[in-house]
Coordinates of C-alpha atoms and ligand atoms in Angstrom, one line a residue:
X1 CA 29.8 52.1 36.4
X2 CA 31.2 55.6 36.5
X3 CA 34.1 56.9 34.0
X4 CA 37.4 57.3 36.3
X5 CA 38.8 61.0 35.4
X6 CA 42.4 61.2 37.2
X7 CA 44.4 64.4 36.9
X8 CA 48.1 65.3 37.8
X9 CA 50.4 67.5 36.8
X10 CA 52.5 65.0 34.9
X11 CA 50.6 62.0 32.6
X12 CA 52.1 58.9 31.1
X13 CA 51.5 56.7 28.7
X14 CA 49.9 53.5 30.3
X15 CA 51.7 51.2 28.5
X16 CA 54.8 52.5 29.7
X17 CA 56.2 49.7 31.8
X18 CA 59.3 51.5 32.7
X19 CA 57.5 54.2 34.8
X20 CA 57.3 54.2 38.4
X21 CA 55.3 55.5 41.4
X22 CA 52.8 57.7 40.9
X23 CA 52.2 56.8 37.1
X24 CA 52.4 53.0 37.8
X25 CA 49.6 53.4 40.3
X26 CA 47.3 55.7 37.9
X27 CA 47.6 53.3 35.5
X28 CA 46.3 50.4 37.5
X29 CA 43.1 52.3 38.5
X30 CA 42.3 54.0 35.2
X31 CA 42.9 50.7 33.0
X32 CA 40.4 48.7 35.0
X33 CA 37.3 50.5 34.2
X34 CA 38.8 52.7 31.5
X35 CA 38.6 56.7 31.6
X36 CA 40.7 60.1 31.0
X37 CA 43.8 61.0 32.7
X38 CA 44.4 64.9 32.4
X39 CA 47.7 67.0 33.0
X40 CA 50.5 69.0 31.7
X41 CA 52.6 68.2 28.5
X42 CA 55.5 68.4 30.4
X43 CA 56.0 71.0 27.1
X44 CA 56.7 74.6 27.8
X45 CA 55.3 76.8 25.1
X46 CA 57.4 79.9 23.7
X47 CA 53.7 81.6 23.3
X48 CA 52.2 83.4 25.9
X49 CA 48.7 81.3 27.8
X50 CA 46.0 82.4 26.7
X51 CA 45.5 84.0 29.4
X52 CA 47.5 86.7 28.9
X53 CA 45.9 87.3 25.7
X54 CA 48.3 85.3 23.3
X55 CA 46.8 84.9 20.0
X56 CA 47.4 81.1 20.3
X57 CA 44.7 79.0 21.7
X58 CA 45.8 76.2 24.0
X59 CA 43.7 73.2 23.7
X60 CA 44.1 70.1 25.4
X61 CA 46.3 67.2 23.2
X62 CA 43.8 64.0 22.9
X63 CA 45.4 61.3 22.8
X64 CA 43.9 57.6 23.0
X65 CA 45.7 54.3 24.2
X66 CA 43.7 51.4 24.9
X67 CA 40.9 52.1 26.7
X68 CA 42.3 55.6 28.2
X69 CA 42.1 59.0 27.0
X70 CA 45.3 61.0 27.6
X71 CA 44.6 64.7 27.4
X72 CA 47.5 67.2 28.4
X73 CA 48.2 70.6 27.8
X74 CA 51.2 73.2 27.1
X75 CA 52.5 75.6 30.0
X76 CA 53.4 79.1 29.2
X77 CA 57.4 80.1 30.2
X78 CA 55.5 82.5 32.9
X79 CA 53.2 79.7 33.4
X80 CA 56.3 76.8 34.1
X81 CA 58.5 79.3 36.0
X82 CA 55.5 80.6 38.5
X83 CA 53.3 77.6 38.8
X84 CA 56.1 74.7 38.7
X85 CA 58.9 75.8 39.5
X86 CA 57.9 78.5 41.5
X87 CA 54.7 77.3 43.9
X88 CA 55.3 73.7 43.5
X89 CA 58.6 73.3 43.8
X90 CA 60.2 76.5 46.1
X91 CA 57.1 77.0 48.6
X92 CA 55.0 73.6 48.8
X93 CA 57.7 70.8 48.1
X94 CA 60.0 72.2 50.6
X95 CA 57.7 73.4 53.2
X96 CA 55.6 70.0 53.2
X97 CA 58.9 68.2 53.6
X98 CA 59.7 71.1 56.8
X99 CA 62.2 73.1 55.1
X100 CA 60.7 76.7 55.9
X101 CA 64.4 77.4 55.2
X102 CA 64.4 76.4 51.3
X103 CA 61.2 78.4 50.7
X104 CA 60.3 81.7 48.5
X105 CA 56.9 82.7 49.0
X106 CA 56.9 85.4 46.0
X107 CA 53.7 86.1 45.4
X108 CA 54.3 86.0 41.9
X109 CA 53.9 81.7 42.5
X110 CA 51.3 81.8 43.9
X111 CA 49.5 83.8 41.2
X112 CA 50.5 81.6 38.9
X113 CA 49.8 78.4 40.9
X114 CA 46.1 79.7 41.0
X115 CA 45.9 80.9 37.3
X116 CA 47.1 77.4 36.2
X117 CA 44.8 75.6 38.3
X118 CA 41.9 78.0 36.8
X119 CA 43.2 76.7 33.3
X120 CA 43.7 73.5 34.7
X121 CA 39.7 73.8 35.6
X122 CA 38.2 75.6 32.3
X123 CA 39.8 72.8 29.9
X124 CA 39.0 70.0 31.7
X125 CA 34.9 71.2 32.7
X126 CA 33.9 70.3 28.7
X127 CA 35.7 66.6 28.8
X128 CA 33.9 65.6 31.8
X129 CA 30.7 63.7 31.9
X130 CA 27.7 64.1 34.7
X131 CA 28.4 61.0 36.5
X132 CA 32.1 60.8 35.7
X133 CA 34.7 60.5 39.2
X134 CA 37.1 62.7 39.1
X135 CA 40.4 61.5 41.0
X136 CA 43.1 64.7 41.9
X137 CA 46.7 63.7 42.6
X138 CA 49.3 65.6 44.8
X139 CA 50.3 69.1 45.5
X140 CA 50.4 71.0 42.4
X141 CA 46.4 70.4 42.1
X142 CA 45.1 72.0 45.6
X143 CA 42.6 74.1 44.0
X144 CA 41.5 72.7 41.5
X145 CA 38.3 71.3 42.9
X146 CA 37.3 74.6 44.1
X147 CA 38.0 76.3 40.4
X148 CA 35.9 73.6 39.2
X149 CA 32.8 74.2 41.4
X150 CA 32.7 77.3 40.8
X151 CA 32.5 76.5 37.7
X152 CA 29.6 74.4 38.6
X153 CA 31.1 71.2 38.2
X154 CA 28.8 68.9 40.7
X155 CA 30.9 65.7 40.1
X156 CA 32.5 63.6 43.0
X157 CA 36.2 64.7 43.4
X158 CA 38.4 63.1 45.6
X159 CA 42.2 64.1 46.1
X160 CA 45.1 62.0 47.0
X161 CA 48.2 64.1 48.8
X162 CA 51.3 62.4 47.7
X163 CA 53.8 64.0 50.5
X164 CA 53.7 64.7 53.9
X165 CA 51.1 67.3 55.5
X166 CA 53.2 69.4 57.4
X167 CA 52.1 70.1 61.4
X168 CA 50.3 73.0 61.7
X169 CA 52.8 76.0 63.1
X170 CA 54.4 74.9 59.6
X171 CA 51.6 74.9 57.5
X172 CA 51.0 78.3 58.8
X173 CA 54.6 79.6 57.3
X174 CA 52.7 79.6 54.2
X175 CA 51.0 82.9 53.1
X176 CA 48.4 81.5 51.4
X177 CA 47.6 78.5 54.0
X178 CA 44.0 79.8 54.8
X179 CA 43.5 79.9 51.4
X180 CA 44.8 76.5 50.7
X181 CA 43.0 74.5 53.4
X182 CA 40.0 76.3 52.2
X183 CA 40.3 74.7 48.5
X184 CA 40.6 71.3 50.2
X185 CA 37.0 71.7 51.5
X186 CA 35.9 71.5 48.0
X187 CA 36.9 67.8 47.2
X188 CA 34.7 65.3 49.2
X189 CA 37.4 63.1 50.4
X190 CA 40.9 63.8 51.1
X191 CA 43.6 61.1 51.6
X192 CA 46.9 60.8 52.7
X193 CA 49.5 58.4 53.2
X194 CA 49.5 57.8 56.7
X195 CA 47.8 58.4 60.2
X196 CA 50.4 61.2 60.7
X197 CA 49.4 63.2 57.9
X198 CA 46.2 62.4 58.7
X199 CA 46.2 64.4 62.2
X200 CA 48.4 67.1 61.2
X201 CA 45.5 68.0 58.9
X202 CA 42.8 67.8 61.5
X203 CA 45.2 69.7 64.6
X204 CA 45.8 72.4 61.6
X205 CA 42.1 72.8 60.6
X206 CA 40.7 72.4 64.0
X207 CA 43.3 75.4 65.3
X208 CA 42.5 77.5 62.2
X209 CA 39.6 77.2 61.4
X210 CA 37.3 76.0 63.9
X211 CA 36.8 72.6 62.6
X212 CA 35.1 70.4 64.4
X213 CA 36.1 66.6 64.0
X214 CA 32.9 64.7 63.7
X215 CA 34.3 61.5 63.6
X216 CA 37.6 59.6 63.0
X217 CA 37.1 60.2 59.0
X218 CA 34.7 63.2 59.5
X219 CA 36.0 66.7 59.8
X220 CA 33.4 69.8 59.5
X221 CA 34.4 73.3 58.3
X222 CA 33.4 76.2 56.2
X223 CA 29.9 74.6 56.1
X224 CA 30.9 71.4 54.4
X225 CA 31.6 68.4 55.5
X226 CA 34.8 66.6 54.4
X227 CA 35.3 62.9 54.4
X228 CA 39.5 62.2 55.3
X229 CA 41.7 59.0 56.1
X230 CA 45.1 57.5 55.8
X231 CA 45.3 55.6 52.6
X232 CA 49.5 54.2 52.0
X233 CA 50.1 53.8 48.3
X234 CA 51.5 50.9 47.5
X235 CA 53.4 48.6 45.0
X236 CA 52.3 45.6 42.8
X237 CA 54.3 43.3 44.2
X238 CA 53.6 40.5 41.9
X239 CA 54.9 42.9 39.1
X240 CA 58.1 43.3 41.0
X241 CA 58.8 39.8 42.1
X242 CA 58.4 39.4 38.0
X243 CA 60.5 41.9 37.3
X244 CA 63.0 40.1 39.9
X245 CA 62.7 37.1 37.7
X246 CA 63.5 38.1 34.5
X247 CA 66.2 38.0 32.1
X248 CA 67.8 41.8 33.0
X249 CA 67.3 41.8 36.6
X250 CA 69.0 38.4 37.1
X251 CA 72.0 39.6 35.1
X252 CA 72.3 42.5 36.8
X253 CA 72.4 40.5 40.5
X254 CA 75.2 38.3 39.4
X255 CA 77.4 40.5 38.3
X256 CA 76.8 42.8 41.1
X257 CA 77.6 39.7 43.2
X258 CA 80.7 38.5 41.3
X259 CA 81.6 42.4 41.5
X260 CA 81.4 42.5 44.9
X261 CA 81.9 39.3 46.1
X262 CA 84.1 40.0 48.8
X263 CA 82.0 43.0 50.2
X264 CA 79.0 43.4 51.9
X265 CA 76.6 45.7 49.9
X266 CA 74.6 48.8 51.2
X267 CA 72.6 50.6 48.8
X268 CA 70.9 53.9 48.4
X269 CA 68.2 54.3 45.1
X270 CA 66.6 58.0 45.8
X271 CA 66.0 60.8 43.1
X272 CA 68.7 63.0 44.4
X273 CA 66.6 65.6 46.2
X274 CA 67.6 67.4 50.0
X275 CA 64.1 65.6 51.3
X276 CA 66.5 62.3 51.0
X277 CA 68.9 62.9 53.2
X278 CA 72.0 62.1 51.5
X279 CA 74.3 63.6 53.2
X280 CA 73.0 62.6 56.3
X281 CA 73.8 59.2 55.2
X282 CA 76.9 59.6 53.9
X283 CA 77.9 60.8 57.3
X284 CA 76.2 58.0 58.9
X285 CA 78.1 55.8 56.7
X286 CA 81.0 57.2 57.6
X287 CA 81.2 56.9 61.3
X288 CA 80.3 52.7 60.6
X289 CA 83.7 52.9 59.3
X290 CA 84.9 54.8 62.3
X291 CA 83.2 53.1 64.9
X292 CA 84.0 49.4 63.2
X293 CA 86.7 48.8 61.9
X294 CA 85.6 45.7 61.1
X295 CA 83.6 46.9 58.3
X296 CA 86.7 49.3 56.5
X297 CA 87.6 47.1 53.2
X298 CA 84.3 45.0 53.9
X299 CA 81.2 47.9 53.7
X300 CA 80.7 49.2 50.3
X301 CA 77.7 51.9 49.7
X302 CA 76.1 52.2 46.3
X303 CA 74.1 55.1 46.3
X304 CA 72.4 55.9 43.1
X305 CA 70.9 59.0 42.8
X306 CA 68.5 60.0 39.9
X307 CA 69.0 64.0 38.8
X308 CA 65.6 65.4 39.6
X309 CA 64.4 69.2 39.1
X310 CA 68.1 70.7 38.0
X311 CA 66.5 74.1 37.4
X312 CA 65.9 74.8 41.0
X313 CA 68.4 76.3 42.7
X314 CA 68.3 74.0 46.0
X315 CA 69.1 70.9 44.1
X316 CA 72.6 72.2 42.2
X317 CA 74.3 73.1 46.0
X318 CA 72.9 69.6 46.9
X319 CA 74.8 68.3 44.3
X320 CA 77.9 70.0 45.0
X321 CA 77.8 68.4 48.1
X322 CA 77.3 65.1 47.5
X323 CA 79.9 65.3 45.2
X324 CA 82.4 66.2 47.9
X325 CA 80.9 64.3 50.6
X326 CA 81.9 61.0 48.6
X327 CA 85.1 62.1 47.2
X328 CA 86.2 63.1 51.1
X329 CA 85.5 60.2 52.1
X330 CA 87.1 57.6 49.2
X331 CA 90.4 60.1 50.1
X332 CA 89.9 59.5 53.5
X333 CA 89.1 55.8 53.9
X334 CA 89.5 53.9 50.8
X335 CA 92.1 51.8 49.6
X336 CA 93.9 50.6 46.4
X337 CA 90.9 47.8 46.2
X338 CA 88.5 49.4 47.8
X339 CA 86.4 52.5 47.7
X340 CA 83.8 52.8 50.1
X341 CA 81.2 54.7 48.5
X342 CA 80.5 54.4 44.9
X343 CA 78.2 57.5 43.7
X344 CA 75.8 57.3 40.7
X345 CA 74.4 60.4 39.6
X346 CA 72.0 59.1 37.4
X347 CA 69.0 57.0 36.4
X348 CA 68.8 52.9 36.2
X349 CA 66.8 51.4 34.5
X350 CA 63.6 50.0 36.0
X351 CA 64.0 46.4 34.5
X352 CA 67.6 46.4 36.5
X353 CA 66.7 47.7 39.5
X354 CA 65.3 44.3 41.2
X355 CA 69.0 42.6 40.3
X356 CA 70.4 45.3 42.2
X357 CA 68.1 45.5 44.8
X358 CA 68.2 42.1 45.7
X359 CA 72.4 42.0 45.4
X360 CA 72.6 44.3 48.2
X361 CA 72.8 43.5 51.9
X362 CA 71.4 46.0 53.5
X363 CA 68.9 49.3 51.8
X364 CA 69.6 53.1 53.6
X365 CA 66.5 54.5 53.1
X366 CA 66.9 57.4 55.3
X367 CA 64.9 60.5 54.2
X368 CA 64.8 63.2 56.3
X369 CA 60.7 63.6 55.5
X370 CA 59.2 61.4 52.5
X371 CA 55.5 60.9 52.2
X372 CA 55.8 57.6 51.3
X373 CA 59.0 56.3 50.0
X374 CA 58.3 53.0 47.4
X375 CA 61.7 52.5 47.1
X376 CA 61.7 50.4 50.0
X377 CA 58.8 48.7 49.5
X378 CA 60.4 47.6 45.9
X379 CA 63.4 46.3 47.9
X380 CA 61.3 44.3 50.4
X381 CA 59.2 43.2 47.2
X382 CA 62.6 41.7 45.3
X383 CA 64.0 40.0 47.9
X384 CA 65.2 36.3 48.3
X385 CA 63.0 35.0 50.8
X386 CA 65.3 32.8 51.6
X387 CA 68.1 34.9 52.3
X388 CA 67.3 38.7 52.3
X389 CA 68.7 41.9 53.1
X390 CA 67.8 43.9 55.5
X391 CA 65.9 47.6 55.3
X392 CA 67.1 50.4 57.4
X393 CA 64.7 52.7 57.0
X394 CA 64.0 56.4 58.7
X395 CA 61.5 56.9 60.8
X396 CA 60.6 60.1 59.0
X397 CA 59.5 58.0 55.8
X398 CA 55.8 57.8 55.5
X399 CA 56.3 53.4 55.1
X400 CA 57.4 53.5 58.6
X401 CA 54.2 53.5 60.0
X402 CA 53.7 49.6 58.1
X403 CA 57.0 48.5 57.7
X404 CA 57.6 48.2 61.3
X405 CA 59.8 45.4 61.2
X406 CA 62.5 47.5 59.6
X407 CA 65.2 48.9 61.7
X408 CA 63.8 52.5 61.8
X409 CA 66.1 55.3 62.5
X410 CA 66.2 59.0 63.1
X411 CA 68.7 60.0 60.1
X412 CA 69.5 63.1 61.9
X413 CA 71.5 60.8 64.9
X414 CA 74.4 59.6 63.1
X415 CA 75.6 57.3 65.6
X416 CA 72.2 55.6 66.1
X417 CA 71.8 55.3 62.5
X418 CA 75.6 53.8 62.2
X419 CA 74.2 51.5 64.9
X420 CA 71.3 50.4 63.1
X421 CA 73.5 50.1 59.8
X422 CA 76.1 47.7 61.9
X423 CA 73.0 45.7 63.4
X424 CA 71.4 45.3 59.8
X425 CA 75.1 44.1 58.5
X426 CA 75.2 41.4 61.4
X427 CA 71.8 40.1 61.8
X428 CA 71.5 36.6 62.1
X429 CA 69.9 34.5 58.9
X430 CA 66.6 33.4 60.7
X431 CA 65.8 37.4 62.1
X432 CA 66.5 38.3 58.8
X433 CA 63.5 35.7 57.0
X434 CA 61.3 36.7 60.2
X435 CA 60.9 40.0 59.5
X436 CA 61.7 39.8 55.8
X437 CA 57.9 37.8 55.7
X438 CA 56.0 40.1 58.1
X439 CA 57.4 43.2 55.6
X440 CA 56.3 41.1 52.4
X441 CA 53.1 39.7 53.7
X442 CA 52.5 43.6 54.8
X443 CA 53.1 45.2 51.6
X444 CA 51.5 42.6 49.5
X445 CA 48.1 43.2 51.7
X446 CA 48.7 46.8 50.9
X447 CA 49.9 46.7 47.4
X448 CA 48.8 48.9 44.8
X449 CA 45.5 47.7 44.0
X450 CA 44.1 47.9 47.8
X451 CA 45.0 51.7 47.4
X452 CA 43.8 53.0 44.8
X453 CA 40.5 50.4 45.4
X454 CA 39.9 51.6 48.9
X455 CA 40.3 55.2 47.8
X456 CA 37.9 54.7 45.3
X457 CA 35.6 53.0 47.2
X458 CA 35.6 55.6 50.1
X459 CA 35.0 58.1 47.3
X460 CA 32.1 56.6 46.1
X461 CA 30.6 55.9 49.6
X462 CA 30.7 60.0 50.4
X463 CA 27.3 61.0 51.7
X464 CA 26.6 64.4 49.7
X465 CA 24.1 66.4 51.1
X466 CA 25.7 69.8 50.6
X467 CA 27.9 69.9 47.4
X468 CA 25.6 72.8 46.1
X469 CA 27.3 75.8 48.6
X470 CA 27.8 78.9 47.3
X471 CA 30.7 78.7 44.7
X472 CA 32.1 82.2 46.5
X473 CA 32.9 79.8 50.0
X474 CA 34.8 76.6 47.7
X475 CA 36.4 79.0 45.7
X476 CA 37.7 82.2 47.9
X477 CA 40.7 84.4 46.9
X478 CA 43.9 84.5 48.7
X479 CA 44.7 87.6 49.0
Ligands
ADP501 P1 59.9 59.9 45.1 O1 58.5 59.8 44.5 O2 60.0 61.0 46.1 O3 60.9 60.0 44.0 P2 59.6 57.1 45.8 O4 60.6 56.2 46.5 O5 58.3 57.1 46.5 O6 60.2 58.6 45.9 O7 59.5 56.7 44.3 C1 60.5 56.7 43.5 C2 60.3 55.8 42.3 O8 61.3 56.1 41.3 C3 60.5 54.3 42.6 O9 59.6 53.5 41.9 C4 62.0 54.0 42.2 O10 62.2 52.7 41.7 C5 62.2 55.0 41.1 N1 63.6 55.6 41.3 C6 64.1 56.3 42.3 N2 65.4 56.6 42.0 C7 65.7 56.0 40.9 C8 66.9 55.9 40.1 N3 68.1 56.5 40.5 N4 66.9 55.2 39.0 C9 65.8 54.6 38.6 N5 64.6 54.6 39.3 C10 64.6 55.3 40.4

């Protein structure tokens, strides 16, 4: 069996229980058949990288737990402030999510993004092994396939896109989208999280570069053929209805419930990030009170919002305006035993989460664009069977292609979503276990495991006839 090599731009330890996502999921894959997980230290270095001639060499930190090999490395200050902060985070994060209007395509990022990705390349090429798999996860690792061929690495590489791909006239805001697209070629399979994605990808190679789609999963260009499809992350459910169970989780549901006894809960749990649409659905919110009167002194919303990425600018107006989004409306609407919208601005615990979850009445999770969004597959996952609350989720959220029994909204119509809110808070008890078991039985079909197994699989199965093109073609310049 071949070594499992998975690479992103963050790493964690696998015994970690408390992470989530993307880390949870890597750690499923990797501790099955064992293997290397390679990234950045999350450290910034005060020395220079070595590749602008900095005495100090920067060597990859071997680590080894269990049966996997964690190997990170240091980012220079330039290196953090161009490659992460800058590409990642100002042009690809906001643009992916369709907010041309939060990018800043200095070219300086995009330097950097590509010089990182080269270092990225040179210190992983001597871990690897001939018939090792190498696995690439999410944005910040584009070209990193193309670096390594041209390196000669002749391994199978696959690459997983975490968020959305953006429609094509949006891709195309990005300088460097040829260039991009390009890179992609190098991997043999490319998967996203849904169908949508999926297409955007093939309209956006097709009208730039001449693709030609071969078959569903098929796509031809630059003289390589490149094996694509739809793969939905998902959660392990079992692991979550267990961490429902347990000692913290259950605490945390009663004394939400004795709490709040008298209410009816609604609950946000988003890193607090303008793809989230949090003020959207505050507004939303809002105009339930207005439109129902019914629910003033009755609706409370927690929203808890985790700070994420505080060093780019975006996130600190954001913040601002959350902050007086809730406080308007508590002045506005609430009363001496009542406020209507209680506002975290901070992290919970993972092991509490479930109690929480599974307190509430009704989840708002209404991003404006998410590539996935596991949040509400967590709050499907801790749910009472026999009495659950409902998911209100946006239509705009990658899950909403599978969790079609949802109410789905368009969190940009804040009347339809205070609608959808008002329908969620008034469904009858048998709708509510209907669709409750069609969600479950869905995302425990697609749970974690099928995922990253299926990826895998389809990696595996790649028919490579032509990984030996000129290095030049996988790995062009951008300029
Ligand atoms: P994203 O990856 O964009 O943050 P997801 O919903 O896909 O969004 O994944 C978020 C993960 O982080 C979930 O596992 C969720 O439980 C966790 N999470 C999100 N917000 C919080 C929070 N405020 N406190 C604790 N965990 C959180």
């Amino acid at each position: 069996m071949s070594r499992l090599v998975v690479v992103s731009n963050r790493t964690a330890d696998p015994r970690n229980t408390a992470a989530g996502g993307l880390a949870v999921a890597v750690r499923e894959s990797l501790q099955q058949t064992g293997g290397l997980w390679f990234g950045w230290s999350g450290k910034v270095a005060e020395e220079g990288s070595e590749d602008r001639g900095a005495a100090r060499t920067n060597e990859p930190h071997l680590q080894t737990v269990g049966n996997v090999t964690l190997a990170t490395l240091d980012l220079s200050q330039e290196d953090h402030e161009t490659y992460y902060l800058g590409y990642a985070n100002a042009v690809l994060w906001p643009v992916f999510h369709y907010r041309l209007d939060l990018a800043n395509f200095d070219a300086r990022f995009a330097a950097g993004y590509r010089r990182v990705n080269q270092l990225f390349a040179r210190k992983l090429l001597p871990l690897l092994r001939p018939n090792d798999t190498i696995w690439v996860h999410d944005y910040h690792l584009i070209p990193l396939a193309a670096e390594l061929r041209a390196m000669g690495c002749r391994n199978r590489i696959g690459f997983f896109l975490h968020i959305p791909m953006p429609p094509p006239l949006i891709m195309a805001a990005i300088p460097e989208h040829g260039w991009l697209t390009r890179c992609l070629f190098a991997y043999d399979l490319v998967g996203f999280q849904s169908e949508a994605d999926v297409m955007h990808f093939s309209h956006h190679v097709e009208s730039e570069a001449w693709a030609q789609t071969l078959s569903r999963d098929c796509i031809r260009a630059f003289d390589r053929t490149l094996r694509i499809g739809a793969y939905p992350i998902g959660i392990d459910v079992d692991d979550f209805i267990r961490l429902a169970e347990a000692d913290e989780a259950r605490e945390m549901f009663s004394r939400i419930r004795d709490e709040y006894s008298r209410r009816r809960l609604l609950l946000g749990v988003d890193r607090l990030d303008y793809s989230k649409g949090l003020p959207q659905r505050v507004h939303a919110f809002r105009e339930l009170l207005e439109r129902y009167p019914e629910t003033r002194n009755l609706a409370t919303l927690i929203q808890i919002a985790a700070p994420s990425r505080e060093d780019v600018d975006a996130y600190g107006e954001l913040r601002r305006h959350m902050d007086s989004l809730c406080g308007a409306i508590n002045g506005d609407h609430g009363e001496l035993d009542w406020m209507p919208v209680r506002y975290i601005h901070r992290n919970i615990a993972r092991r509490r989460l479930p109690g929480l979850y599974r307190a509430s009445h009704v989840a708002l999770i209404t991003p404006l664009r998410d590539g996935m969004n596991l949040v509400a597959k967590e709050f499907i996952a801790a749910q009472d069977p026999a009495d659950p609350g409902m998911l209100v989720l946006s239509r705009f959220a990658g899950a909403a292609e599978q969790l079609k029994e949802a109410l789905l909204v368009n969190p940009y119509d804040t009347h339809g979503t205070a609608q959808a809110i008002h329908h969620a808070l008034t469904m009858p008890l048998d709708e509510r276990i209907n669709r409750h078991k069609a969600l479950l039985d869905r995302i425990r079909k697609f749970d974690v495991l099928w995922w990253s197994s299926s990826f895998l699989r389809a990696l595996h199965e790649v028919e490579r006839d032509d990984v030996e093109v000129a290095s030049d073609a996988l790995c062009p310049s951008y300029q």
